mmCIF file of C-alpha atoms and ligand atoms in Angstrom:
data_model
loop_
_atom_site.group_PDB
_atom_site.id
_atom_site.type_symbol
_atom_site.label_atom_id
_atom_site.label_comp_id
_atom_site.label_asym_id
_atom_site.label_seq_id
_atom_site.Cartn_x
_atom_site.Cartn_y
_atom_site.Cartn_z
ATOM 1 C CA MET A 151 -65.214 53.798 -102.780
ATOM 2 C CA PRO A 152 -67.378 51.303 -100.870
ATOM 3 C CA GLU A 153 -65.768 48.171 -99.409
ATOM 4 C CA GLY A 154 -67.396 45.260 -97.554
ATOM 5 C CA PRO A 155 -67.867 47.104 -94.233
ATOM 6 C CA THR A 156 -69.608 50.050 -95.979
ATOM 7 C CA ILE A 157 -72.010 47.709 -97.750
ATOM 8 C CA LYS A 158 -72.770 45.858 -94.511
ATOM 9 C CA ASN A 159 -73.661 49.219 -92.929
ATOM 10 C CA MET A 160 -75.799 50.075 -95.953
ATOM 11 C CA ALA A 161 -77.616 46.720 -95.593
ATOM 12 C CA ASP A 162 -78.217 47.414 -91.870
ATOM 13 C CA ARG A 163 -79.819 50.778 -92.662
ATOM 14 C CA LEU A 164 -81.998 49.355 -95.456
ATOM 15 C CA ARG A 165 -83.085 46.436 -93.260
ATOM 16 C CA ALA A 166 -84.062 48.741 -90.400
ATOM 17 C CA ALA A 167 -85.990 51.091 -92.720
ATOM 18 C CA LEU A 168 -87.719 48.640 -95.051
ATOM 19 C CA THR A 169 -88.295 45.221 -93.502
ATOM 20 C CA GLY A 170 -91.959 44.330 -93.328
ATOM 21 C CA GLN A 171 -93.055 47.100 -95.686
ATOM 22 C CA VAL A 172 -94.838 46.715 -98.998
ATOM 23 C CA ILE A 173 -93.532 48.262 -102.221
ATOM 24 C CA ILE A 174 -96.222 50.601 -103.548
ATOM 25 C CA ALA A 175 -94.239 52.093 -106.449
ATOM 26 C CA ALA A 176 -91.044 51.214 -108.324
ATOM 27 C CA GLN A 177 -89.220 53.131 -111.052
ATOM 28 C CA SER A 178 -85.968 52.328 -112.746
ATOM 29 C CA ARG A 179 -83.668 53.642 -115.443
ATOM 30 C CA TYR A 180 -82.058 50.301 -116.221
ATOM 31 C CA LYS A 181 -82.722 49.054 -119.728
ATOM 32 C CA LYS A 182 -83.494 45.626 -118.286
ATOM 33 C CA ALA A 183 -86.142 47.143 -116.037
ATOM 34 C CA LYS A 184 -88.237 48.075 -119.029
ATOM 35 C CA GLU A 185 -87.714 44.775 -120.824
ATOM 36 C CA GLU A 186 -88.591 42.764 -117.717
ATOM 37 C CA ASP A 187 -91.296 45.205 -116.491
ATOM 38 C CA TRP A 188 -89.855 45.641 -113.006
ATOM 39 C CA PRO A 189 -92.765 47.747 -111.691
ATOM 40 C CA ALA A 190 -95.109 44.826 -112.402
ATOM 41 C CA LEU A 191 -92.644 42.405 -110.763
ATOM 42 C CA LEU A 192 -92.022 44.525 -107.665
ATOM 43 C CA VAL A 193 -95.148 46.488 -106.737
ATOM 44 C CA GLY A 194 -97.261 44.709 -104.144
ATOM 45 C CA ARG A 195 -94.365 42.593 -102.805
ATOM 46 C CA SER A 196 -93.274 42.993 -99.201
ATOM 47 C CA ILE A 197 -89.649 43.381 -98.173
ATOM 48 C CA GLU A 198 -88.679 40.407 -96.036
ATOM 49 C CA GLY A 199 -85.018 41.066 -95.386
ATOM 50 C CA VAL A 200 -81.790 42.696 -96.534
ATOM 51 C CA ARG A 201 -78.389 41.025 -96.475
ATOM 52 C CA SER A 202 -74.911 41.713 -97.770
ATOM 53 C CA HIS A 203 -72.194 39.359 -98.908
ATOM 54 C CA GLY A 204 -68.948 41.234 -99.419
ATOM 55 C CA LYS A 205 -69.832 44.113 -101.705
ATOM 56 C CA ASN A 206 -73.043 42.481 -102.958
ATOM 57 C CA LEU A 207 -76.377 43.587 -101.529
ATOM 58 C CA PHE A 208 -79.588 41.537 -101.609
ATOM 59 C CA ILE A 209 -83.104 42.783 -100.838
ATOM 60 C CA GLU A 210 -85.330 39.762 -100.276
ATOM 61 C CA LEU A 211 -88.978 40.074 -101.305
ATOM 62 C CA SER A 212 -92.099 38.020 -100.830
ATOM 63 C CA GLY A 213 -92.621 35.266 -103.383
ATOM 64 C CA GLY A 214 -88.896 34.441 -103.342
ATOM 65 C CA TYR A 215 -87.862 37.393 -105.519
ATOM 66 C CA THR A 216 -84.573 39.205 -104.817
ATOM 67 C CA ILE A 217 -83.276 42.627 -105.816
ATOM 68 C CA TYR A 218 -79.539 42.225 -106.280
ATOM 69 C CA SER A 219 -77.241 45.245 -106.473
ATOM 70 C CA HIS A 220 -73.473 45.703 -106.582
ATOM 71 C CA MET A 221 -72.054 49.143 -105.855
ATOM 72 C CA LEU A 222 -68.698 48.705 -107.649
ATOM 73 C CA MET A 223 -66.872 52.015 -107.130
ATOM 74 C CA TRP A 224 -69.745 54.476 -107.262
ATOM 75 C CA GLY A 225 -73.070 53.092 -106.131
ATOM 76 C CA SER A 226 -75.011 53.771 -102.952
ATOM 77 C CA TRP A 227 -78.473 53.206 -101.485
ATOM 78 C CA HIS A 228 -80.121 56.183 -99.765
ATOM 79 C CA ILE A 229 -83.242 56.142 -97.615
ATOM 80 C CA TYR A 230 -85.604 59.124 -97.483
ATOM 81 C CA GLN A 231 -88.937 60.059 -96.009
ATOM 82 C CA PRO A 232 -91.642 60.559 -98.653
ATOM 83 C CA GLY A 233 -91.279 64.098 -100.002
ATOM 84 C CA GLU A 234 -87.808 64.635 -98.489
ATOM 85 C CA GLU A 235 -85.193 66.276 -100.707
ATOM 86 C CA TRP A 236 -82.611 63.845 -102.143
ATOM 87 C CA GLN A 237 -78.878 64.359 -101.606
ATOM 88 C CA LYS A 238 -78.014 63.474 -105.182
ATOM 89 C CA ALA A 239 -79.450 64.524 -108.529
ATOM 90 C CA GLU A 240 -82.577 62.701 -109.648
ATOM 91 C CA LYS A 241 -80.949 61.748 -112.974
ATOM 92 C CA LEU A 242 -78.417 59.642 -111.028
ATOM 93 C CA ALA A 243 -81.156 57.504 -109.482
ATOM 94 C CA ARG A 244 -81.184 54.054 -111.083
ATOM 95 C CA LEU A 245 -83.892 52.408 -108.992
ATOM 96 C CA VAL A 246 -86.488 53.994 -106.686
ATOM 97 C CA LEU A 247 -88.601 51.845 -104.348
ATOM 98 C CA GLU A 248 -91.467 53.468 -102.483
ATOM 99 C CA THR A 249 -93.232 52.062 -99.451
ATOM 100 C CA PRO A 250 -95.931 53.886 -97.428
ATOM 101 C CA GLU A 251 -93.210 55.115 -95.002
ATOM 102 C CA LYS A 252 -89.927 55.304 -96.918
ATOM 103 C CA VAL A 253 -88.338 55.945 -100.280
ATOM 104 C CA ALA A 254 -85.221 53.882 -101.038
ATOM 105 C CA VAL A 255 -83.080 55.183 -103.897
ATOM 106 C CA LEU A 256 -80.198 53.360 -105.568
ATOM 107 C CA PHE A 257 -77.801 55.908 -107.065
ATOM 108 C CA ASN A 258 -75.168 55.205 -109.711
ATOM 109 C CA ALA A 259 -74.873 51.454 -109.190
ATOM 110 C CA PRO A 260 -73.976 49.896 -112.519
ATOM 111 C CA LEU A 261 -75.205 46.439 -111.508
ATOM 112 C CA CYS A 262 -78.756 45.712 -110.446
ATOM 113 C CA GLU A 263 -81.035 42.752 -111.170
ATOM 114 C CA VAL A 264 -84.372 41.407 -110.113
ATOM 115 C CA ILE A 265 -83.770 37.693 -109.606
ATOM 116 C CA PRO A 266 -86.820 35.402 -109.787
ATOM 117 C CA PRO A 267 -86.807 32.500 -107.302
ATOM 118 C CA GLU A 268 -86.066 29.888 -109.970
ATOM 119 C CA ASN A 269 -82.811 31.671 -110.954
ATOM 120 C CA LEU A 270 -81.417 32.253 -107.479
ATOM 121 C CA GLN A 271 -79.549 28.958 -107.292
ATOM 122 C CA ASN A 272 -77.825 29.570 -110.646
ATOM 123 C CA HIS A 273 -77.005 33.204 -109.993
ATOM 124 C CA LYS A 274 -73.370 34.227 -110.397
ATOM 125 C CA THR A 275 -73.185 35.244 -106.713
ATOM 126 C CA ILE A 276 -73.388 31.557 -105.751
ATOM 127 C CA ALA A 277 -69.681 31.358 -106.658
ATOM 128 C CA LEU A 278 -68.695 34.017 -104.085
ATOM 129 C CA GLY A 279 -66.128 33.056 -101.476
ATOM 130 C CA PRO A 280 -66.810 33.329 -97.722
ATOM 131 C CA ASP A 281 -67.673 36.820 -96.424
ATOM 132 C CA VAL A 282 -64.968 37.960 -93.994
ATOM 133 C CA LEU A 283 -67.612 39.885 -91.988
ATOM 134 C CA ALA A 284 -70.083 36.995 -91.677
ATOM 135 C CA ASP A 285 -70.701 35.423 -88.264
ATOM 136 C CA ASP A 286 -70.224 31.953 -89.736
ATOM 137 C CA PHE A 287 -67.066 32.892 -91.680
ATOM 138 C CA ASP A 288 -64.998 29.768 -92.358
ATOM 139 C CA PRO A 289 -61.238 30.378 -92.880
ATOM 140 C CA SER A 290 -60.610 26.763 -93.926
ATOM 141 C CA GLU A 291 -62.834 27.336 -96.970
ATOM 142 C CA VAL A 292 -60.668 30.345 -97.921
ATOM 143 C CA TRP A 293 -57.554 28.176 -97.534
ATOM 144 C CA ARG A 294 -59.146 25.508 -99.774
ATOM 145 C CA ARG A 295 -60.087 28.021 -102.489
ATOM 146 C CA MET A 296 -56.656 29.698 -102.346
ATOM 147 C CA HIS A 297 -54.981 26.375 -103.063
ATOM 148 C CA LEU A 298 -57.126 25.431 -106.069
ATOM 149 C CA PRO A 299 -54.913 24.860 -109.140
ATOM 150 C CA GLU A 300 -56.160 28.066 -110.810
ATOM 151 C CA ASN A 301 -55.407 30.163 -107.703
ATOM 152 C CA ARG A 302 -52.292 28.765 -106.020
ATOM 153 C CA GLU A 303 -49.849 30.732 -108.192
ATOM 154 C CA LYS A 304 -51.758 34.012 -107.828
ATOM 155 C CA GLU A 305 -50.092 36.811 -105.886
ATOM 156 C CA LEU A 306 -51.448 37.674 -102.432
ATOM 157 C CA GLY A 307 -52.447 41.153 -103.584
ATOM 158 C CA GLU A 308 -54.684 39.517 -106.218
ATOM 159 C CA ILE A 309 -55.990 36.793 -103.895
ATOM 160 C CA THR A 310 -57.158 39.410 -101.395
ATOM 161 C CA LEU A 311 -59.424 41.080 -103.985
ATOM 162 C CA ASP A 312 -60.612 37.847 -105.651
ATOM 163 C CA GLN A 313 -64.309 37.592 -104.757
ATOM 164 C CA THR A 314 -64.384 33.875 -105.613
ATOM 165 C CA ILE A 315 -61.840 33.220 -102.825
ATOM 166 C CA LEU A 316 -63.076 35.576 -100.077
ATOM 167 C CA THR A 317 -65.297 38.664 -100.086
ATOM 168 C CA GLY A 318 -65.415 42.000 -98.307
ATOM 169 C CA ILE A 319 -61.865 43.289 -98.748
ATOM 170 C CA GLY A 320 -61.518 46.241 -101.129
ATOM 171 C CA ASN A 321 -58.422 47.917 -102.496
ATOM 172 C CA ILE A 322 -57.723 50.164 -99.501
ATOM 173 C CA LEU A 323 -58.190 47.509 -96.825
ATOM 174 C CA LYS A 324 -55.997 45.133 -98.874
ATOM 175 C CA SER A 325 -52.810 47.208 -98.466
ATOM 176 C CA GLU A 326 -53.380 47.885 -94.751
ATOM 177 C CA ILE A 327 -54.163 44.214 -93.961
ATOM 178 C CA LEU A 328 -51.059 42.901 -95.753
ATOM 179 C CA PHE A 329 -48.917 45.528 -93.990
ATOM 180 C CA ARG A 330 -50.102 44.405 -90.545
ATOM 181 C CA ALA A 331 -49.700 40.733 -91.404
ATOM 182 C CA GLY A 332 -46.160 41.486 -92.688
ATOM 183 C CA LEU A 333 -46.965 39.802 -96.001
ATOM 184 C CA HIS A 334 -45.314 40.914 -99.243
ATOM 185 C CA PRO A 335 -48.085 41.403 -101.837
ATOM 186 C CA LEU A 336 -46.143 39.581 -104.580
ATOM 187 C CA LYS A 337 -45.862 36.309 -102.630
ATOM 188 C CA PRO A 338 -47.757 33.476 -104.338
ATOM 189 C CA ALA A 339 -50.775 32.035 -102.474
ATOM 190 C CA HIS A 340 -49.255 28.574 -102.074
ATOM 191 C CA SER A 341 -46.150 29.932 -100.305
ATOM 192 C CA LEU A 342 -48.073 30.964 -97.166
ATOM 193 C CA THR A 343 -47.450 28.921 -94.030
ATOM 194 C CA GLN A 344 -50.467 28.073 -91.869
ATOM 195 C CA GLU A 345 -49.265 30.634 -89.320
ATOM 196 C CA GLU A 346 -48.950 33.384 -91.952
ATOM 197 C CA PHE A 347 -52.399 32.518 -93.282
ATOM 198 C CA ASP A 348 -53.854 32.658 -89.752
ATOM 199 C CA ASP A 349 -52.353 36.147 -89.267
ATOM 200 C CA PHE A 350 -53.720 37.271 -92.622
ATOM 201 C CA ILE A 351 -57.213 36.097 -91.630
ATOM 202 C CA ARG A 352 -56.949 37.573 -88.122
ATOM 203 C CA TYR A 353 -55.994 41.038 -89.403
ATOM 204 C CA SER A 354 -58.617 40.849 -92.174
ATOM 205 C CA ARG A 355 -61.336 40.108 -89.609
ATOM 206 C CA GLU A 356 -60.033 42.753 -87.182
ATOM 207 C CA LEU A 357 -59.736 45.581 -89.714
ATOM 208 C CA LEU A 358 -63.030 44.807 -91.463
ATOM 209 C CA GLN A 359 -64.970 44.527 -88.198
ATOM 210 C CA SER A 360 -63.449 47.766 -86.918
ATOM 211 C CA SER A 361 -64.117 49.555 -90.244
ATOM 212 C CA TYR A 362 -67.719 48.351 -90.055
ATOM 213 C CA GLU A 363 -68.066 49.733 -86.529
ATOM 214 C CA LYS A 364 -66.151 53.008 -86.714
ATOM 215 C CA GLY A 365 -64.955 53.612 -90.276
ATOM 216 C CA MET A 366 -61.615 53.025 -91.991
ATOM 217 C CA ARG A 367 -59.860 56.222 -90.911
ATOM 218 C CA LYS A 368 -60.145 55.424 -87.193
ATOM 219 C CA THR A 369 -59.284 51.796 -87.893
ATOM 220 C CA PHE A 370 -56.012 52.221 -89.755
ATOM 221 C CA ILE A 371 -54.271 54.634 -87.390
ATOM 222 C CA PRO A 372 -55.345 54.091 -83.774
ATOM 223 C CA ASP A 373 -56.158 57.215 -81.761
ATOM 224 C CA TRP A 374 -53.063 56.925 -79.566
ATOM 225 C CA LEU A 375 -50.831 57.380 -82.648
ATOM 226 C CA ARG A 376 -52.434 60.740 -83.442
ATOM 227 C CA PRO A 377 -51.546 63.522 -83.893
ATOM 228 C CA GLU A 378 -47.949 62.367 -84.431
ATOM 229 C CA ILE A 379 -49.041 60.156 -87.319
ATOM 230 C CA THR A 380 -51.132 62.068 -89.779
ATOM 231 C CA GLY A 381 -52.757 60.735 -92.930
ATOM 232 C CA PHE A 382 -55.083 57.878 -93.693
ATOM 233 C CA GLY A 383 -53.185 54.630 -93.147
ATOM 234 C CA PHE A 384 -49.752 53.063 -92.652
ATOM 235 C CA VAL A 385 -49.134 52.421 -96.345
ATOM 236 C CA TYR A 386 -52.158 53.279 -98.536
ATOM 237 C CA ARG A 387 -51.244 56.102 -100.986
ATOM 238 C CA ARG A 388 -47.935 56.710 -99.159
ATOM 239 C CA ARG A 389 -45.599 55.769 -102.016
ATOM 240 C CA ASN A 390 -42.027 57.072 -101.415
ATOM 241 C CA SER A 391 -42.929 58.360 -97.933
ATOM 242 C CA PRO A 392 -41.005 56.766 -95.036
ATOM 243 C CA CYS A 393 -42.653 53.792 -93.305
ATOM 244 C CA HIS A 394 -44.008 54.931 -89.916
ATOM 245 C CA LEU A 395 -42.455 51.859 -88.290
ATOM 246 C CA CYS A 396 -39.053 51.403 -89.974
ATOM 247 C CA GLY A 397 -38.410 54.519 -92.096
ATOM 248 C CA THR A 398 -38.057 52.622 -95.410
ATOM 249 C CA PRO A 399 -39.776 54.337 -98.370
ATOM 250 C CA ILE A 400 -43.193 52.783 -99.099
ATOM 251 C CA GLU A 401 -43.465 51.133 -102.525
ATOM 252 C CA MET A 402 -46.380 50.494 -104.884
ATOM 253 C CA VAL A 403 -47.037 47.670 -107.346
ATOM 254 C CA ARG A 404 -49.913 47.125 -109.746
ATOM 255 C CA GLN A 405 -51.472 43.678 -109.632
ATOM 256 C CA GLY A 406 -53.989 41.474 -111.412
ATOM 257 C CA GLU A 407 -55.931 41.960 -114.622
ATOM 258 C CA MET A 408 -57.323 45.248 -113.334
ATOM 259 C CA GLN A 409 -53.830 46.494 -112.403
ATOM 260 C CA ARG A 410 -54.993 47.591 -108.954
ATOM 261 C CA SER A 411 -52.440 49.441 -106.825
ATOM 262 C CA THR A 412 -50.965 47.771 -103.739
ATOM 263 C CA TYR A 413 -48.866 49.810 -101.291
ATOM 264 C CA PHE A 414 -46.336 48.047 -99.061
ATOM 265 C CA CYS A 415 -43.155 48.415 -96.999
ATOM 266 C CA PRO A 416 -40.417 46.147 -98.404
ATOM 267 C CA VAL A 417 -38.801 45.786 -94.951
ATOM 268 C CA CYS A 418 -41.907 45.244 -92.785
ATOM 269 C CA GLN A 419 -43.252 42.911 -95.502
ATOM 270 C CA PRO A 420 -40.174 40.912 -96.575
ATOM 271 C CA ARG A 421 -40.487 38.867 -99.750
ATOM 272 C CA GLN A 422 -38.501 36.087 -98.091
ATOM 273 C CA GLY A 423 -37.407 35.223 -94.591
ATOM 274 C CA GLU A 424 -38.773 35.884 -91.150
ATOM 275 C CA ILE A 425 -41.756 38.184 -90.594
ATOM 276 C CA ILE A 426 -41.605 40.389 -87.519
ATOM 277 C CA PRO A 427 -45.059 40.568 -85.863
ATOM 278 C CA PHE A 428 -46.912 43.881 -86.142
ATOM 279 C CA GLN A 429 -46.986 44.441 -82.366
ATOM 280 C CA THR A 430 -43.191 44.011 -82.198
ATOM 281 C CA ARG A 431 -42.677 46.400 -85.107
ATOM 282 C CA LEU A 432 -44.921 48.904 -83.360
ATOM 283 C CA LYS A 433 -43.004 48.871 -80.040
ATOM 284 C CA PRO A 434 -40.189 51.359 -80.866
ATOM 285 C CA LEU A 435 -42.739 53.906 -82.098
ATOM 286 C CA GLU A 436 -44.779 53.388 -78.941
ATOM 287 C CA GLU A 437 -41.675 54.006 -76.789
ATOM 288 C CA ARG A 438 -40.689 57.065 -78.792
ATOM 289 C CA LEU A 439 -44.155 58.591 -78.466
ATOM 290 C CA ARG A 440 -44.272 57.902 -74.748
ATOM 291 C CA LEU A 441 -40.938 59.654 -74.339
ATOM 292 C CA THR A 442 -41.815 62.759 -76.356
ATOM 293 C CA ARG A 443 -45.195 63.091 -74.628
ATOM 294 C CA GLN A 444 -43.591 62.915 -71.174
ATOM 295 C CA LEU A 445 -40.946 65.456 -72.090
ATOM 296 C CA GLU A 446 -43.477 67.933 -73.376
ATOM 297 C CA PRO A 447 -44.181 70.879 -71.064
ATOM 298 C CA GLY A 448 -47.181 70.076 -68.928
ATOM 299 C CA GLY A 449 -46.300 66.381 -68.654
ATOM 300 C CA PRO A 450 -47.772 63.336 -70.391
ATOM 301 C CA LYS A 451 -50.965 63.728 -72.325
ATOM 302 C CA ASP A 452 -52.519 60.441 -71.234
HETATM 303 ZN ZN1 ZN B 94 -41.589 49.358 -92.624
#
């Protein structure tokens, strides 16, 4: 299930493999591709750059054309050498771009378009909120969008996934970010104090950047908490299991039109009242681990 950091990695790999190369063949299974004659539009164009914005991926071509793809839950771009065996079945390939040196294959992605230059400024992706992983990410723009009349009553769990407010956070990262920030997912957007918002942004940036660099598994549970803490994250898919930090059973709610699941600890993420910072909540566990490791035969591990 790709989230923003995965797509940014995918864009890095495509950029490194394809930039500067000319498309010498293009095949596609999309219905649109036939209607719009994509091979005629694409062959002969050079690839000038690849960028991501949240979960949206853009391949920029000469002449101002852009190949836009969105992976949703299933899509992925693979890069192969000419003649190399593919890792997925050929019938799953939706778009194949060949250059003299590489073959780029888009598998399973339900959304792909070739955008001519004159349509770029009206494309639906213009409405996307700031990308949490972008160097020029602007939190004040997220604050502004969150407080628009149509958004201010929305629950935080919905806000976090709303691509018109901010982009890059998927369903798994959502639960782990809100847990660290101590924010109850049912709180309405407008109820956040500036300090709570700042924490939300800080943990979003931290967890997305770390996921981009080393993957989600290593991000959610730091190495020093292993092997005592097993599993994927603090809350994600841990419904009814005790919170690693306070022992309270983890709960799950479904939110938004898509009824996406959000996992949370009702004590670490109080619906009202004071929020205890993540580092403070973590302290007792840290102490406990230090103690057990020292008492183990052979002395402390680290
Ligand atoms: Zn807890």
